[in-house]
Short mmCIF file of C-alpha atoms in Angstrom, two decimals:
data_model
loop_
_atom_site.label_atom_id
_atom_site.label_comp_id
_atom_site.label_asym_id
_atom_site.label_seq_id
_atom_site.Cartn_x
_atom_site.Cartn_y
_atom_site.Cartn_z
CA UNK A 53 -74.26 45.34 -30.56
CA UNK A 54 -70.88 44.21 -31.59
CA UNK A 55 -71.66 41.00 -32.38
CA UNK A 56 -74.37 41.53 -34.96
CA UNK A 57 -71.93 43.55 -37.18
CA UNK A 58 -70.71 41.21 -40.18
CA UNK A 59 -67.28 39.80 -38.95
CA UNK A 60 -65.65 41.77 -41.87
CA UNK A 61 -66.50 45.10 -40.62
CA UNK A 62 -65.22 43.79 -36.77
CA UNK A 63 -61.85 42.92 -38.26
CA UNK A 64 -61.90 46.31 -40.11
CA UNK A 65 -62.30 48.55 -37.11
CA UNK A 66 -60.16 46.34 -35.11
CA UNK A 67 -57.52 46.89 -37.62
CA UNK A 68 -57.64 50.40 -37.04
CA UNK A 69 -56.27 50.13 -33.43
CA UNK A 70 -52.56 50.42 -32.31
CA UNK A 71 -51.01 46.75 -31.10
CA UNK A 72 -51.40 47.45 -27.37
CA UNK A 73 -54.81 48.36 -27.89
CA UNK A 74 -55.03 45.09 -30.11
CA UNK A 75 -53.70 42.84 -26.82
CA UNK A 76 -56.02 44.49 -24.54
CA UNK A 77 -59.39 43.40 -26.58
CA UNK A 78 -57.71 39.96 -26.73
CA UNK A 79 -58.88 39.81 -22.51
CA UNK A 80 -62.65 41.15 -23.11
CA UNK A 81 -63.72 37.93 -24.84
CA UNK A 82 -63.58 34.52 -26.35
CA UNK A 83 -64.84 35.87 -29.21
CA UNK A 84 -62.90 38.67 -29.79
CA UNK A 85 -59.80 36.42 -28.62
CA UNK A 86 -60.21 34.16 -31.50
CA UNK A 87 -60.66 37.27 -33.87
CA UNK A 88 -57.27 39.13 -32.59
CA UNK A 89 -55.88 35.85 -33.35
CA UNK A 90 -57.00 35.79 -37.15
CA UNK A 91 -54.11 36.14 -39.57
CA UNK A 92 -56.47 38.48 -41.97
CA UNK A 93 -56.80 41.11 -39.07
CA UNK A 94 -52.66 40.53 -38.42
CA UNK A 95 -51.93 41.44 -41.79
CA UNK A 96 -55.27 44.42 -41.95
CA UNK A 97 -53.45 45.97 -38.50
CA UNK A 98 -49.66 45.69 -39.62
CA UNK A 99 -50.48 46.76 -43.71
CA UNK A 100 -52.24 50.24 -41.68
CA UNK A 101 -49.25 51.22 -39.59
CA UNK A 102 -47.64 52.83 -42.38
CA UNK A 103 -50.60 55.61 -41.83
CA UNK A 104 -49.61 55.62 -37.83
CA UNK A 105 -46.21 56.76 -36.36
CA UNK A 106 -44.32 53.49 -35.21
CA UNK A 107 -44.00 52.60 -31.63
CA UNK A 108 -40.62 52.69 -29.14
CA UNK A 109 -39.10 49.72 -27.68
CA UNK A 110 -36.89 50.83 -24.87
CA UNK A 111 -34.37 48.65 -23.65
CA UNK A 112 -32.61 48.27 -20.57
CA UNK A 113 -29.85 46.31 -18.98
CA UNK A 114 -29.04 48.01 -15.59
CA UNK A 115 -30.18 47.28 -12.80
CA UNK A 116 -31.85 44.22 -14.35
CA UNK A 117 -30.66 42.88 -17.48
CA UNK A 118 -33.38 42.04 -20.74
CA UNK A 119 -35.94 44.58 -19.67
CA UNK A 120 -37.92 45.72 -22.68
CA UNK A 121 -40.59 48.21 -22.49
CA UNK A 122 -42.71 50.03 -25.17
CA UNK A 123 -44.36 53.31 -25.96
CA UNK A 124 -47.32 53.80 -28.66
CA UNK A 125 -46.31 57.46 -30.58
CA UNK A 126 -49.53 57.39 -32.06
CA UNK A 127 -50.99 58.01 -28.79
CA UNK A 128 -48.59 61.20 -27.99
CA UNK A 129 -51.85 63.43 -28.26
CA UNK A 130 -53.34 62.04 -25.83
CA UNK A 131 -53.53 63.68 -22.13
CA UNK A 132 -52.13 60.48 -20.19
CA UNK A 133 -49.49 58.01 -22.02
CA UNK A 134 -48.09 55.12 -20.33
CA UNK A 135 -45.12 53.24 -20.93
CA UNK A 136 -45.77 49.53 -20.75
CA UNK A 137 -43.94 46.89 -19.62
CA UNK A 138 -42.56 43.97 -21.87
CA UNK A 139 -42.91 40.29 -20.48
CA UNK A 140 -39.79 39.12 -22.06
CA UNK A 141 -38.98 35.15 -22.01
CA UNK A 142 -35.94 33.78 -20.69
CA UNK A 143 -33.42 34.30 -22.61
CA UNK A 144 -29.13 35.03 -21.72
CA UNK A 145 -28.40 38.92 -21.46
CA UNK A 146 -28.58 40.38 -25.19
CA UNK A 147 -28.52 43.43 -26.87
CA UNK A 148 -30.79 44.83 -29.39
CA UNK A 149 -29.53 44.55 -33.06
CA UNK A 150 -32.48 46.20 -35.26
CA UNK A 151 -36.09 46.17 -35.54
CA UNK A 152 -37.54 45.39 -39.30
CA UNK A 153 -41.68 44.51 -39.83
CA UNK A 154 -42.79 43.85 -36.43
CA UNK A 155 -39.69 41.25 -35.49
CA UNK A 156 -36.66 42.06 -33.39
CA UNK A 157 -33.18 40.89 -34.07
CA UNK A 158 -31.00 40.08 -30.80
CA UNK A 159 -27.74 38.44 -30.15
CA UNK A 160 -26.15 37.19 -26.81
CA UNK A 161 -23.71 40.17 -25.49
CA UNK A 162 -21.25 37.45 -24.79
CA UNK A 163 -21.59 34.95 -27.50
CA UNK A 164 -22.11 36.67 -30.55
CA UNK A 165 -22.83 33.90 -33.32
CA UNK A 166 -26.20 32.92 -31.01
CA UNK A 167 -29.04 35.15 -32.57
CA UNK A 168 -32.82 35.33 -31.64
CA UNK A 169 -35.75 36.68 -33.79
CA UNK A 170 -38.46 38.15 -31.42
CA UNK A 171 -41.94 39.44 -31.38
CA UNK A 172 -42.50 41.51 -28.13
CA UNK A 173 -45.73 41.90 -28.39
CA UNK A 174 -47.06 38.39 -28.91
CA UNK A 175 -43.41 36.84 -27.25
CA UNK A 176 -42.67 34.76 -29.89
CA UNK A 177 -38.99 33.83 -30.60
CA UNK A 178 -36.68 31.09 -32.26
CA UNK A 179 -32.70 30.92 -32.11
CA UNK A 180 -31.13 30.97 -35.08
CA UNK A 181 -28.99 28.50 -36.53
CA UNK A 182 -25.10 28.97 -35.32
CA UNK A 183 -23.06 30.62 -37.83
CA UNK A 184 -19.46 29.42 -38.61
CA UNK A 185 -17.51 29.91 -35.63
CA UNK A 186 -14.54 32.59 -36.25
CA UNK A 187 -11.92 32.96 -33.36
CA UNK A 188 -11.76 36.55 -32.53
CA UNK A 189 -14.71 37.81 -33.96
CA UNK A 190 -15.43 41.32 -34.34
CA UNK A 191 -19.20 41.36 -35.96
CA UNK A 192 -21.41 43.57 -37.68
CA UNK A 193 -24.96 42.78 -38.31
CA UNK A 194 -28.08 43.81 -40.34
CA UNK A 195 -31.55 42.45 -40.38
CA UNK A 196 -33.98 42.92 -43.16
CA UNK A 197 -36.91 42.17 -45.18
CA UNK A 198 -37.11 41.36 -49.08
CA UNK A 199 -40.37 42.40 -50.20
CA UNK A 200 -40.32 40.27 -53.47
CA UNK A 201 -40.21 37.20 -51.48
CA UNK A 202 -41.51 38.43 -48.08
CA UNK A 203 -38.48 36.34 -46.39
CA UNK A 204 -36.84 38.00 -43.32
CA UNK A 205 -32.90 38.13 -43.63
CA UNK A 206 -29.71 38.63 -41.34
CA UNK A 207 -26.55 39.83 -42.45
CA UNK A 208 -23.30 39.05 -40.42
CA UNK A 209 -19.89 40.51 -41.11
CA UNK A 210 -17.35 39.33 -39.64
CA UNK A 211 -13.61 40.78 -39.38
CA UNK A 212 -11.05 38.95 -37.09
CA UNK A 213 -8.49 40.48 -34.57
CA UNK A 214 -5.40 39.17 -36.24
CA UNK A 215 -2.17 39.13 -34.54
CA UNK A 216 0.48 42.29 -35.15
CA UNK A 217 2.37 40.65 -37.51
CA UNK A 218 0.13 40.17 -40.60
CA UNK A 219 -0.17 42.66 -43.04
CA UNK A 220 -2.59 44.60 -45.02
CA UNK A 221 -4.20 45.61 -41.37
CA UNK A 222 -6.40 48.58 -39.94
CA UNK A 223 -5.30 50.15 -36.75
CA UNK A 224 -8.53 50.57 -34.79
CA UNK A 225 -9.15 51.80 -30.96
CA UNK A 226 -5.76 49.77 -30.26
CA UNK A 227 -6.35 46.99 -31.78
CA UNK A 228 -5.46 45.27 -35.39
CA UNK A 229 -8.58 44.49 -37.38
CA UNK A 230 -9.04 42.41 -40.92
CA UNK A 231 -9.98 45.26 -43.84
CA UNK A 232 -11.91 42.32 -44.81
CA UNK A 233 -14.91 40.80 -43.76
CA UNK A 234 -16.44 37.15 -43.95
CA UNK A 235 -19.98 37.68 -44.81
CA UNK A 236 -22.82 35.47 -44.01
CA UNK A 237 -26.37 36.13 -44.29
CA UNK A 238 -29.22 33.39 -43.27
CA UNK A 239 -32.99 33.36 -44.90
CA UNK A 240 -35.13 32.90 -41.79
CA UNK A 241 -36.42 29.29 -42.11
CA UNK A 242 -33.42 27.60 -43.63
CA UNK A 243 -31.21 25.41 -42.38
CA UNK A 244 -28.14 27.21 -42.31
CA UNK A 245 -25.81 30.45 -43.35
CA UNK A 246 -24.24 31.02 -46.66
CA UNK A 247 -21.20 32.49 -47.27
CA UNK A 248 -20.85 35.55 -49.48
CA UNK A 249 -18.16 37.07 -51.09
CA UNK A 250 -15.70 38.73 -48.76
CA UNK A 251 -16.09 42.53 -48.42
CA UNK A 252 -13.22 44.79 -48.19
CA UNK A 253 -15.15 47.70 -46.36
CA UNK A 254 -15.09 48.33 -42.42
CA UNK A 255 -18.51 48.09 -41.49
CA UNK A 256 -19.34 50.61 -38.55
CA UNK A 257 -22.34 49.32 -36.44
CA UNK A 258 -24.51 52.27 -35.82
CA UNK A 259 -26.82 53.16 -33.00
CA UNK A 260 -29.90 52.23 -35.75
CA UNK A 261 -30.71 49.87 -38.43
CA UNK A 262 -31.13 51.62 -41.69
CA UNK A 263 -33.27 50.10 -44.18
CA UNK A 264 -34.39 52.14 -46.99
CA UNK A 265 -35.53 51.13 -50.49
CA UNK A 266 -35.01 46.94 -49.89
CA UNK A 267 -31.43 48.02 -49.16
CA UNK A 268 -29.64 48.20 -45.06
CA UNK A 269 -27.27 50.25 -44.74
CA UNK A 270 -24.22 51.35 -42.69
CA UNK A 271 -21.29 53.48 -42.06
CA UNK A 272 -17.60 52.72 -42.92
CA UNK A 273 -14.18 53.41 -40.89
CA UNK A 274 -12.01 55.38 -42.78
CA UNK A 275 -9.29 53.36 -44.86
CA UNK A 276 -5.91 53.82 -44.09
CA UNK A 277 -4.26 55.82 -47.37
CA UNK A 278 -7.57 56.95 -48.57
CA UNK A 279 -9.62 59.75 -46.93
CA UNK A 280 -13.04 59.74 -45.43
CA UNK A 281 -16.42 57.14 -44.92
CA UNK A 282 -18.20 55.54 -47.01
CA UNK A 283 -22.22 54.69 -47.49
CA UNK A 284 -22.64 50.54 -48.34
CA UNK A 285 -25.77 49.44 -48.78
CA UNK A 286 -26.67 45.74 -49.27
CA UNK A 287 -29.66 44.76 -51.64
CA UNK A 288 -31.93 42.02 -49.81
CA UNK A 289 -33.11 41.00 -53.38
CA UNK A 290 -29.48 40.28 -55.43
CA UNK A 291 -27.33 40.36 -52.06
CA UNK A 292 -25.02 42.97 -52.87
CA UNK A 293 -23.20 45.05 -51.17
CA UNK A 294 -22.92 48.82 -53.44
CA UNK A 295 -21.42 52.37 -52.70
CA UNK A 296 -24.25 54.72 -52.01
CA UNK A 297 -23.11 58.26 -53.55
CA UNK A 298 -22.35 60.89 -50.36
CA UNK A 299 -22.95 64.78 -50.76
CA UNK A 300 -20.31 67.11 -51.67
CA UNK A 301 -19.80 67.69 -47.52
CA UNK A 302 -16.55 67.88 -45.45
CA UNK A 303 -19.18 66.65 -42.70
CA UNK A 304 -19.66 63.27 -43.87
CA UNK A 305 -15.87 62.71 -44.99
CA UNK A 306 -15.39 62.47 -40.98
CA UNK A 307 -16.53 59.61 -38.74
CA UNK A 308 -18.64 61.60 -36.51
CA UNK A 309 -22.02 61.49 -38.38
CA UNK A 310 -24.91 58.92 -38.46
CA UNK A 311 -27.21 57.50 -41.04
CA UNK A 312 -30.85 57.07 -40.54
CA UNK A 313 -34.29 56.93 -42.16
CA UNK A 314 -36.25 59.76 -42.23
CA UNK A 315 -39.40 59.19 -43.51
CA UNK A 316 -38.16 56.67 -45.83
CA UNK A 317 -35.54 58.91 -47.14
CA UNK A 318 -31.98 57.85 -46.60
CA UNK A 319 -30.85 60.63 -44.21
CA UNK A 320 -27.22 61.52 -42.66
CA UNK A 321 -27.14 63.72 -39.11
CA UNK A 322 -24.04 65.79 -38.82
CA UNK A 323 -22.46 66.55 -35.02
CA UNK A 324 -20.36 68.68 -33.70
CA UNK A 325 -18.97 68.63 -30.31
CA UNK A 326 -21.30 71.21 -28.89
CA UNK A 327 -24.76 68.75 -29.12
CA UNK A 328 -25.51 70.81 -32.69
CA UNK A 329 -26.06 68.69 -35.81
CA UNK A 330 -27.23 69.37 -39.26
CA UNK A 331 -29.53 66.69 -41.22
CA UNK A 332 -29.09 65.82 -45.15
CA UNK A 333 -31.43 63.99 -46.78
CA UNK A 334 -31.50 61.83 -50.22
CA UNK A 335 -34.58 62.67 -51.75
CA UNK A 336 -33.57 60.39 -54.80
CA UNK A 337 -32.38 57.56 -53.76
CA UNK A 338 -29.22 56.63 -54.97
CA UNK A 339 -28.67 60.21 -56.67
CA UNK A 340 -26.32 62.34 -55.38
CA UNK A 341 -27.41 65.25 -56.71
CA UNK A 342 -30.81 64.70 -54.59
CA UNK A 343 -28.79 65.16 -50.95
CA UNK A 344 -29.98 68.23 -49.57
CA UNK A 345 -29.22 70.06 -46.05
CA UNK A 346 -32.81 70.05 -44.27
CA UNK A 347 -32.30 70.91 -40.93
CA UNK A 348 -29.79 72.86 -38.65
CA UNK A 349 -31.06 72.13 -35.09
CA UNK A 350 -29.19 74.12 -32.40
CA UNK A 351 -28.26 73.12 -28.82
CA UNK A 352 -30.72 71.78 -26.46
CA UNK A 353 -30.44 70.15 -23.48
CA UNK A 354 -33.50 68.57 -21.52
CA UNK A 355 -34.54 69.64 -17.60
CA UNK A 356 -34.26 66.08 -16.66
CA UNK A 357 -30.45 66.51 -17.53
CA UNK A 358 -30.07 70.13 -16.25
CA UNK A 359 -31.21 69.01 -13.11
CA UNK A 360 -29.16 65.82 -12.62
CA UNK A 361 -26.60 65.03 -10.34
CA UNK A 362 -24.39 63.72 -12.94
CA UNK A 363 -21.83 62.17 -9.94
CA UNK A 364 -24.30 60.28 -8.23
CA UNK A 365 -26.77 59.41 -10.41
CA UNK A 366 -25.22 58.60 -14.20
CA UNK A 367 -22.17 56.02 -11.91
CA UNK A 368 -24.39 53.41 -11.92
CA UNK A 369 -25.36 53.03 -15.25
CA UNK A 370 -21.92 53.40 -16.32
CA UNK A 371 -21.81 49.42 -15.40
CA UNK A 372 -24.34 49.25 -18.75
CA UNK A 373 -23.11 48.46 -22.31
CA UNK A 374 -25.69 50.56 -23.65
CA UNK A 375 -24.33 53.82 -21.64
CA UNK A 376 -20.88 53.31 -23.22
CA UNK A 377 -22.19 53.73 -26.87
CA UNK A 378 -24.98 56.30 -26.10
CA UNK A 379 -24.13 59.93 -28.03
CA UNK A 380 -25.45 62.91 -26.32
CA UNK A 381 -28.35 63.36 -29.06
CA UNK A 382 -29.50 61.18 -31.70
CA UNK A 383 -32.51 61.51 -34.13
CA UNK A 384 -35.18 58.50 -33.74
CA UNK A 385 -37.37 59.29 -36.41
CA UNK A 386 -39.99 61.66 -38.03
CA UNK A 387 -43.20 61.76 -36.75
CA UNK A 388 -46.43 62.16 -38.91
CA UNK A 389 -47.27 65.73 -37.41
CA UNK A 390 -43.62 66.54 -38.80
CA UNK A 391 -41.96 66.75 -35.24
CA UNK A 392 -38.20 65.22 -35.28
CA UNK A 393 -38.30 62.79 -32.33
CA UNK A 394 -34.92 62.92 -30.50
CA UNK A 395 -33.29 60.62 -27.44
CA UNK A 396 -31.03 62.31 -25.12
CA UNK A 397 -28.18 61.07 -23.43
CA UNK A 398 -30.61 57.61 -23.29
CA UNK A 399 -32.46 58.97 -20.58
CA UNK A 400 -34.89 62.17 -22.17
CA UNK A 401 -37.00 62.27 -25.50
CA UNK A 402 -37.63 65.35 -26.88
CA UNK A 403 -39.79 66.55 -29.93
CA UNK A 404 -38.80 69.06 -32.17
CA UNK A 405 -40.82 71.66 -34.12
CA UNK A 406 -39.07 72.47 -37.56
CA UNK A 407 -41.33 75.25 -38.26
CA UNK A 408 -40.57 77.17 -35.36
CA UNK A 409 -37.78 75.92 -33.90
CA UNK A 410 -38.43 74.52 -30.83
CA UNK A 411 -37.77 71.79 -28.49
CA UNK A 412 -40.48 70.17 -26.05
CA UNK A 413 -39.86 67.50 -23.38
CA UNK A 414 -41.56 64.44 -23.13
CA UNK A 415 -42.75 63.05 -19.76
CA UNK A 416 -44.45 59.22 -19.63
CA UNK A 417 -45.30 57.27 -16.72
CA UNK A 418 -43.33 54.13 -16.35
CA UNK A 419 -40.17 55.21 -19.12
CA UNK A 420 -37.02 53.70 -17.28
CA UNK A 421 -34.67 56.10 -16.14
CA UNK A 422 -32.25 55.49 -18.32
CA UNK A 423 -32.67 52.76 -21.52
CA UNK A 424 -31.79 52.81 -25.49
CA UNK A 425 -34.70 53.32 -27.97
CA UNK A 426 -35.39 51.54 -31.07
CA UNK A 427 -38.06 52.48 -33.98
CA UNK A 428 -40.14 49.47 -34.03
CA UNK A 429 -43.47 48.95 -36.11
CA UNK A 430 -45.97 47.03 -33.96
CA UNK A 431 -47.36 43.47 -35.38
CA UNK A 432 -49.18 40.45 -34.10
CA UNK A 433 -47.93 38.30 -36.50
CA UNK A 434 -46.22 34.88 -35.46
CA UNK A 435 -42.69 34.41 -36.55
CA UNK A 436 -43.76 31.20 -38.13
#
C-alpha cells in the first residue's frame, strides 16, 4: 500500500530510518531506489540523526590493511546487532584522521600531504589537492564543518624535524621539533591550500577529532620553560586559532589527559596509570568557571581481555600502527540513554551506567578482533 501514500509522507518515514537501514530499501525497488537517492530525503535522514546516537566506524589495518566496518548504536536495544562490513575502494594504506557530518577525512600512512574525503556508506571519495611539500614533515590535522557557509574544511599543521643545531627547538621523543607550525587549511572544492599565519603551539594529535561549537580542537605539548598543556581551538568561521580556558586542575597541567565531546560539551578525561580516569566537562563554553568534575569511573577491565593470552594473541597486531597509539581505555561518546560508551585496549566496548556504577560488555557479530573506533554520524549525501 506503499505506493499510494503521497511521496512526502514516504520520504518522511524513510527519513526516520538509520543509514544501513536506508541502503537496504535502496535493493527492494526501482522505486524506492530513485527515492533513497533524492537529496530532500538525504538532508530529512542526516538533519534527524541528531535525535539518534551516531554510528561506529571501526577500522582495521592488520591482517589486511583499509578494512572499515560499521556498527548502528541506535540499534544497541535490539536482541541481535551485526557489525557490517565496509566495501572500501582502492585506495594506498591510510589511516583515519576524523569523522565530521557524514564525511571521513584520511591521509596515506606513508605520504602524508595526499588526503581523501570519504563517504562509507555511499563510497564516494575525491583526493585532495597536494599541499606544499615540507621536507621532514611532522603533521597535525583537523577536519571540520562551518555551518555559516556549510563548506567542509581541513586544517594541516605542519612542524619540521630540524637539524640539532638550530635554535629555539623542542626536545620531543628524541627528536628536535619546530615550536612553530606552518598552517594550511583547504575549503573543500577549491583549487588549492592557503597559508595561515604560523602558530607557535605544539599541536598533539589525539585519538579523536574534537569539534565543538564551530571550533576543533586539540591538545598541546608542554613548552619548554613554561609548565603544563594547553586547549587551542580553531574557529572554522574567522580561522583562528584561540586559548580555550582549562580548570583549576593539576590533572590537565600534565600530558596524560584527552579532550573529547560529550554531548556537545567540550569535555577533558583524566588517567592515571591504573585504567581510572575522571571526566570534566565545560558546560559554558569558553568559561572557565563552567568546568566541572562529572564522573570518577573506577577500574574495569573486560572478559575478552581477562581471558586473553596476551603472548600469543596481542604479537600480531603489534605489526599495526593503530596498536602502537591505542591507550588502555578511552571514552567514545555519550549515548542518548546516558550510558558512557568506552573502547578497550581497541579490541572490547563497554557501556557504562553513571547512575549505578556499572560496566557491561558488548558482544556483536562480525566486530574485528582488534580495530580503532571513530564517532561517525551516518549520511547519504554525495561529497559533491
Amino acid at each position: 500500500m506503499i505506493e499510494y501514500l503521497p511521496c512526502e509522507v514516504v520520504l518522511d518515514i524513510l527519513s526516520r530510518l538509520p543509514v544501513t537501514s536506508l541502503l537496504h530499501s535502496n535493493l527492494v525497488c526501482k522505486a524506492w531506489h530513485n527515492l533513497v537517492q533524492d537529496p530532500l530525503l538525504v538532508c530529512m535522514q542526516f538533519s534527524r540523526t541528531i535525535d539518534h546516537d551516531p554510528c561506529l566506524i571501526f577500522h582495521c589495518d592488520y591482517p589486511i590493511q583499509n578494512q572499515l566496518f560499521s556498527l548502528e548504536l541506535s540499534a544497541l536495544s535490539k536482541d541481535v546487532q551485526r557489525v557490517n562490513k565496509i566495501r572500501v575502494p582502492v585506495l594506498p594504506e591510510f589511516e583515519v584522521l576524523g569523522s565530521c557530518k557524514g564525511l571521513l577525512c584520511l591521509c596515506d600512512s606513508s605520504a602524508k600531504d595526499i588526503v581523501y574525503v570519504y563517504n562509507p556508506f555511499t563510497r564516494d571519495y575525491i583526493e585532495l589537492p597536494k599541499s606544499t611539500e615540507l621536507l621532514h614533515q611532522n603533521p597535525v590535522f583537523g577536519f571540520g564543518f562551518n555551518q555559516t557557509t556549510s563548506q567542509y574544511k581541513v586544517v594541516k599543521a605542519v612542524y619540521q624535524k630540524l637539524p640539532f643545531r638550530r635554535c629555539g627547538l623542542h626536545h620531543y621523543y628524541g627528536g628536535l621539533i619546530s615550536l612553530q607550525a606552518e598552517v594550511q587549511i583547504l575549503t573543500l572544492g577549491s583549487p588549492a591550500w592557503r597559508n595561515l599565519e604560523k602558530l607557535p603551539y605544539h599541536l598533539h594529535q589525539g585519538p579523536s577529532q574534537v569539534s565543538v561549537c564551530g571550533r576543533l580542537h586539540w591538545r598541546s605539548w608542554p613548552r619548554q620553560f613554561r609548565s603544563g598543556c594547553l586547549i587551542i581551538s580553531f574557529d572554522l568561521e574567522d580561522e583562528q586559532f584561540r586559548e580555550v580556558p582549562k580548570p583549576d586542575c593539576d590533572g590537565l597541567d600534565r600530558p596524560n589527559f584527552h579532550l573529547l565531546d560529550l554531548g556537545g560539551c567540550l569535555s577533558a578525561t583524566i588517567y592515571d596509570t591504573y585504567g581510572q580516569f575522571e571526566i570534566w566537562i565545560m558546560k559554558e563554553y569558553n568559561v572557565k568557571e563552567s568546568w566541572i568534575k562529572e564522573f570518577n569511573i573506577g577500574n574495569h577491565v573486560p572478559r575478552s581481555l581477562e581471558e586473553m593470552d596476551w603472548n600469543s594473541a596481542a604479537q600480531p597486531f603489534r605489526d599495526s600502527k593503530l596498536y602502537r597509539k591505542s591507550s588502555f581505555v578511552r571514552i567514545l561518546c555519550l549515548l542518548k540513554n546516558g550510558d558512557i560508551l568506552l573502547l578497550y585496549k581497541g579490541r572490547a566496548l563497554v557501556t557504562y551506567d553513571r547512575k549505578d556504577g556499572t560496566f557491561k560488555d558488548l558482544t556483536f557479530p562480525g566486530l574485528p578482533s582488534w580495530f580503532e573506533a571513530v564517532v561517525h554520524e551516518g549520511s547519504l549525501q554525495w561529497i559533491d
